[in-house]
Tab-separated table of C-alpha atoms in Angstrom:
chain	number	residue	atom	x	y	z
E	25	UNK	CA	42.975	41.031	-35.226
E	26	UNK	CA	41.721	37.514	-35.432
E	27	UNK	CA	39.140	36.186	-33.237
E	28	UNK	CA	39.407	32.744	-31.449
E	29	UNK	CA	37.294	31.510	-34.238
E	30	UNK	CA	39.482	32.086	-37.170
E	31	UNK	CA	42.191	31.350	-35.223
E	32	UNK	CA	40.927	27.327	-34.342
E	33	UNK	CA	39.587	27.861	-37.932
E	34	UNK	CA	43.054	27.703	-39.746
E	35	UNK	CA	43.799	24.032	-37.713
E	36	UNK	CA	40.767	22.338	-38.659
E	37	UNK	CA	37.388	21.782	-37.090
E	38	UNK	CA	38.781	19.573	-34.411
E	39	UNK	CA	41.015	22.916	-32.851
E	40	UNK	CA	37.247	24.903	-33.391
E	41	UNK	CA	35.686	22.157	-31.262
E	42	UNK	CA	38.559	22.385	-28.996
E	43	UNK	CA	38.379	26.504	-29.109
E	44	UNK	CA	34.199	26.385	-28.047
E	45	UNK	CA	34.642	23.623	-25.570
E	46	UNK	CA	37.468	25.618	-23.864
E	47	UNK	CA	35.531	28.656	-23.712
E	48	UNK	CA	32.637	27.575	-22.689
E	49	UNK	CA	34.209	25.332	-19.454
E	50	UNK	CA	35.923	28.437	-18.401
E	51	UNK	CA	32.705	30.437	-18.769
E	52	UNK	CA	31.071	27.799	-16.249
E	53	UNK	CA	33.377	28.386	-13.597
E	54	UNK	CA	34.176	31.898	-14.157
E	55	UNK	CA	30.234	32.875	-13.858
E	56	UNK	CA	28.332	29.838	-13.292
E	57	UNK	CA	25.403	27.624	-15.415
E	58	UNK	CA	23.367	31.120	-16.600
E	59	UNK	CA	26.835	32.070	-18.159
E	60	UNK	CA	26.803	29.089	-20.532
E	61	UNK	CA	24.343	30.298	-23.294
E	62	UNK	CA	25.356	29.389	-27.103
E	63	UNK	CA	25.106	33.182	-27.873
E	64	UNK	CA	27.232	33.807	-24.958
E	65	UNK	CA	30.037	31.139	-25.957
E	66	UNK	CA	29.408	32.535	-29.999
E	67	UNK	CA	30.004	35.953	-28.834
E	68	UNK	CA	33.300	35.184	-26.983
E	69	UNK	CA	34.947	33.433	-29.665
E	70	UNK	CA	33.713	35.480	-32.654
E	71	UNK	CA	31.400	32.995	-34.429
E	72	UNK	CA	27.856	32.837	-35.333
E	73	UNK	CA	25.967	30.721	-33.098
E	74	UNK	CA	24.798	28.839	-36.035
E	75	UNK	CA	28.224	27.430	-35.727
E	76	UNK	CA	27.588	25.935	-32.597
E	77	UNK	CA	24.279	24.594	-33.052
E	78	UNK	CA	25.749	22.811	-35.992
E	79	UNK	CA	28.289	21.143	-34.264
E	80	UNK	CA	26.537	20.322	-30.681
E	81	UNK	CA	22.898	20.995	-32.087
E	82	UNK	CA	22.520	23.006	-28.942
E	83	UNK	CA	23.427	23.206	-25.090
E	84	UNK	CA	22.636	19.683	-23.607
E	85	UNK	CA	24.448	18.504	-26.720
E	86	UNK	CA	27.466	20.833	-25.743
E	87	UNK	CA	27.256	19.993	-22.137
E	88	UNK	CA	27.459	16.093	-23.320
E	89	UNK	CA	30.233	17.245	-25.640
E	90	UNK	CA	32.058	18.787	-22.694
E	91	UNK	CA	31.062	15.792	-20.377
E	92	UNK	CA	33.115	13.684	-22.780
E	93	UNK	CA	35.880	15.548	-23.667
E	94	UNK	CA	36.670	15.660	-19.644
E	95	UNK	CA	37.314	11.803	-20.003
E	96	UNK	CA	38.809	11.710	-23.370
E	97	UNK	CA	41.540	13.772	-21.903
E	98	UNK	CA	41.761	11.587	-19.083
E	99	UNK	CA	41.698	8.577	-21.113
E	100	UNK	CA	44.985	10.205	-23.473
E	101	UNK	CA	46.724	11.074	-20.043
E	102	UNK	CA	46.370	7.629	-18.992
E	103	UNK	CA	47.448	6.228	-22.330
E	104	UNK	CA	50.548	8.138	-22.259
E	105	UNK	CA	51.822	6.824	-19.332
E	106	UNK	CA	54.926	4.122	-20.337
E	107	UNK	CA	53.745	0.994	-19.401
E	108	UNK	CA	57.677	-0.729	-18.538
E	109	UNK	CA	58.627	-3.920	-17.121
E	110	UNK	CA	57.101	-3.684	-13.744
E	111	UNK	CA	53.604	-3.836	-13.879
E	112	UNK	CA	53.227	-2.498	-9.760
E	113	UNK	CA	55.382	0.217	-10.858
E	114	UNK	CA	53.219	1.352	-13.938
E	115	UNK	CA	49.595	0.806	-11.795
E	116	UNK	CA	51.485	3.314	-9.381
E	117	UNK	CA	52.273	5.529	-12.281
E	118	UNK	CA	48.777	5.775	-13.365
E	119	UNK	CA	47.583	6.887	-9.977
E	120	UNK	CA	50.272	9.513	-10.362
E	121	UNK	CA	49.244	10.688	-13.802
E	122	UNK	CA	45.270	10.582	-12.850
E	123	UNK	CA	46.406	13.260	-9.988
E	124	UNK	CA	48.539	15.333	-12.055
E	125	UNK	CA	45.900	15.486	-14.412
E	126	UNK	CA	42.776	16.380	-12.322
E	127	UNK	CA	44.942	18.986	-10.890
E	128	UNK	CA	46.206	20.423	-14.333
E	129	UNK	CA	42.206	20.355	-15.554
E	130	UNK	CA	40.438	20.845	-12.981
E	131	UNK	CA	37.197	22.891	-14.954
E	132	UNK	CA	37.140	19.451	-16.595
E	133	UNK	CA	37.044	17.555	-13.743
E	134	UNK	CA	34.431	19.477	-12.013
E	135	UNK	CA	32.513	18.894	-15.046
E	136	UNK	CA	33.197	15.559	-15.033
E	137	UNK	CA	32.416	14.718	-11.701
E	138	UNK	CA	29.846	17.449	-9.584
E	139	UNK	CA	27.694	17.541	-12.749
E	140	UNK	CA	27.393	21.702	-12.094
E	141	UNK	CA	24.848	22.905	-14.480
E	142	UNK	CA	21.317	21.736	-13.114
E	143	UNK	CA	19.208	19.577	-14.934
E	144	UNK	CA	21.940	17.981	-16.842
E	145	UNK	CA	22.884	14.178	-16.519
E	146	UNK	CA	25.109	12.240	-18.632
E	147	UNK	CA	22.891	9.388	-20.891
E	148	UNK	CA	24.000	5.903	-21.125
E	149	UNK	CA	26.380	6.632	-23.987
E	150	UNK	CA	28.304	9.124	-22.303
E	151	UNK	CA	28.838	7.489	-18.934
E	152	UNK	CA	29.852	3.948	-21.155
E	153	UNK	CA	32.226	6.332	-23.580
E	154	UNK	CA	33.491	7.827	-19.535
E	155	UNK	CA	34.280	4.521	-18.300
E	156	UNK	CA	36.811	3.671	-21.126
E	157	UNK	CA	39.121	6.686	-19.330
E	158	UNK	CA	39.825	3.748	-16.701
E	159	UNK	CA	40.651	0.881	-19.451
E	160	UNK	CA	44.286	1.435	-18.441
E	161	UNK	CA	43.540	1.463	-15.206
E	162	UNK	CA	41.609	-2.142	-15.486
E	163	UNK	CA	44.998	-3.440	-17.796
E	164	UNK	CA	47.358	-2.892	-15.112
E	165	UNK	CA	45.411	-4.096	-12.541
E	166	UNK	CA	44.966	-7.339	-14.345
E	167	UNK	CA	48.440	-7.422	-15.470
E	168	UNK	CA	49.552	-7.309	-11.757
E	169	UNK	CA	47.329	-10.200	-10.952
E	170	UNK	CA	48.956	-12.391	-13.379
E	171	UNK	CA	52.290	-11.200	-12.077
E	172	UNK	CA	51.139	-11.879	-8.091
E	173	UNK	CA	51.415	-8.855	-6.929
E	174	UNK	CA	48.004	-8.039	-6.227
E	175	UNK	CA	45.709	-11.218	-5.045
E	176	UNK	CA	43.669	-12.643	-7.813
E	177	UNK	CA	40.229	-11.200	-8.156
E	178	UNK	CA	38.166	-9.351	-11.059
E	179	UNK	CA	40.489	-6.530	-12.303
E	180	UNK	CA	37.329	-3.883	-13.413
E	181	UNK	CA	35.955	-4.296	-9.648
E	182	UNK	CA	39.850	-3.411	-8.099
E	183	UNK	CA	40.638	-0.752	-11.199
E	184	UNK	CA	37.285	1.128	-9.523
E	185	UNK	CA	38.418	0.917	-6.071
E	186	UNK	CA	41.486	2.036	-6.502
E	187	UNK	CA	39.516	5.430	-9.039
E	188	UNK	CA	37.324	6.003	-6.182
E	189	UNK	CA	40.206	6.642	-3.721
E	190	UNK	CA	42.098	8.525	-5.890
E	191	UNK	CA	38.736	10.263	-6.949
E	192	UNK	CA	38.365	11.333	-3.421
E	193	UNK	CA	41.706	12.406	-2.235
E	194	UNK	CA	41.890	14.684	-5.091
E	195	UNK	CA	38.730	15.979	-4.962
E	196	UNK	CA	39.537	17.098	-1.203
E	197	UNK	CA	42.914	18.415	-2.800
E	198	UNK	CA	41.019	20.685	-5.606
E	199	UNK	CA	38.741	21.841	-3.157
E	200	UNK	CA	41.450	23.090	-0.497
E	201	UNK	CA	41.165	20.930	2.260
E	202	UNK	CA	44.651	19.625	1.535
E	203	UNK	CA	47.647	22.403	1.379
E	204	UNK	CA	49.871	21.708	-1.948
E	205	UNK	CA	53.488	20.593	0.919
E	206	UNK	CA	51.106	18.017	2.188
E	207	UNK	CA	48.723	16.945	-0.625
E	208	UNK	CA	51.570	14.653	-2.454
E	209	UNK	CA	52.851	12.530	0.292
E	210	UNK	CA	48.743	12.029	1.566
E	211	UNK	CA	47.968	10.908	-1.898
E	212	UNK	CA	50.892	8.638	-2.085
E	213	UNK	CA	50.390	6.922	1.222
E	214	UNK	CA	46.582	6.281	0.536
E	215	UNK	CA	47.395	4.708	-2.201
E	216	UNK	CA	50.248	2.581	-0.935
E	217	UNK	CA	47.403	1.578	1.530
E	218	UNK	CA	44.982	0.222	-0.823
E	219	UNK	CA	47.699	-1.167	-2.736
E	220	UNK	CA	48.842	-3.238	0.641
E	221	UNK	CA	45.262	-3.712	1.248
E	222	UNK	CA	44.765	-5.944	-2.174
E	223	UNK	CA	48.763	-6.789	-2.273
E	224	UNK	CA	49.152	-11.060	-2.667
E	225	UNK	CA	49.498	-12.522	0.791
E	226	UNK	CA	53.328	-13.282	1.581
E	227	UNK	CA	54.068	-16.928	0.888
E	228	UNK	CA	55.710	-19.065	3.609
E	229	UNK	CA	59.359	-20.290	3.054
E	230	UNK	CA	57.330	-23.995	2.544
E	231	UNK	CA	54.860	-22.821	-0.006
E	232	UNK	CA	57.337	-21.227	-1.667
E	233	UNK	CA	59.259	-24.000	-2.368
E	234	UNK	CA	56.283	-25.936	-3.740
């Protein structure tokens, strides 16, 4: 029977990162930060640890690896989203899709946000590669500007506002405070609120016609 190893081996080294990255995440919330060992992750997935050390060069290089693969994935699930014709409608869809996603990963997003494994803090180069998840974010924020439906401003500053409250309703959500019936329709009205909250003032029936 193949190992984990040989499988990922057959796809390439990207499906072996993939394979150790994997393993080792659900090692860290399956037994906690003394879990996460390179022998430990070797061992699981049928490699030599030599394997590992080559790739990460050893366990703060892993933990950075796994730091940044939490927001590549967030950054591709953000990508994907169709942008459309309505730029409102696809800032709303992002929201959506960030939710959807911390839900469907959330090892990742733990990881990625309650920095679990003591001692470890993302440098300057992973928190700068982390902030390009939210480029989309920052596009359709601008690109509703220009259309007037959200007041003119700086589009970065608005793109985090609108991450933090989504940040924080779903991080109540993972956690449990929210049951699943009423998570959805909380989410959505928060962030109909900030939306309204940052929406272009209504123009009078005079200014309009200027």
């Amino acid at each position: 029977m193949s190992s984990l190893y040989q499988e990922a081996q057959r796809s390439g080294q990207n499906a072996v990162r993939t394979t150790i990255l994997d393993r080792a995440i659900a090692l860290l919330v399956a037994e906690g930060p003394a879990a996460l060992t390179m022998r430990r992750i070797a061992t699981d997935i049928g490699a030599s640890t030599k394997v590992l050390y080559t790739m990460f060069g050893g366990k703060e290089g892993l933990l950075d690896a796994l730091y940044r693969e939490g927001f590549a994935r967030l950054r591709r699930a953000q990508e994907g989203v169709p942008r459309g014709d309505d730029p409102l409608a696809h800032l709303t869809a992002l929201g959506a899709a960030y939710r959807r996603h911390a839900l469907a990963e959330p090892a990742y997003y733990r990881v990625m946000f309650e920095l679990p494994v003591p001692g470890f803090r993302p440098g300057p180069e992973a928190l700068a590669a982390a902030d390009t998840a939210f480029e989309a974010s920052t596009a359709a924020v601008a690109a509703c500007m220009a259309a007037g439906a959200l007041r003119p401003g700086d589009p970065r500053e608005l793109a985090k506002i609108l991450w933090a409250a989504s940040h924080g309703a779903v991080s109540l959500e993972i956690a449990g405070h929210f049951a699943p019936e009423e998570a959805g329709p909380r989410y959505d009205a928060l962030m109909a609120a900030v939306g309204r909250a940052f929406g272009a003032p209504e123009r009078t029936p005079r200014e309009a016609a200027r």
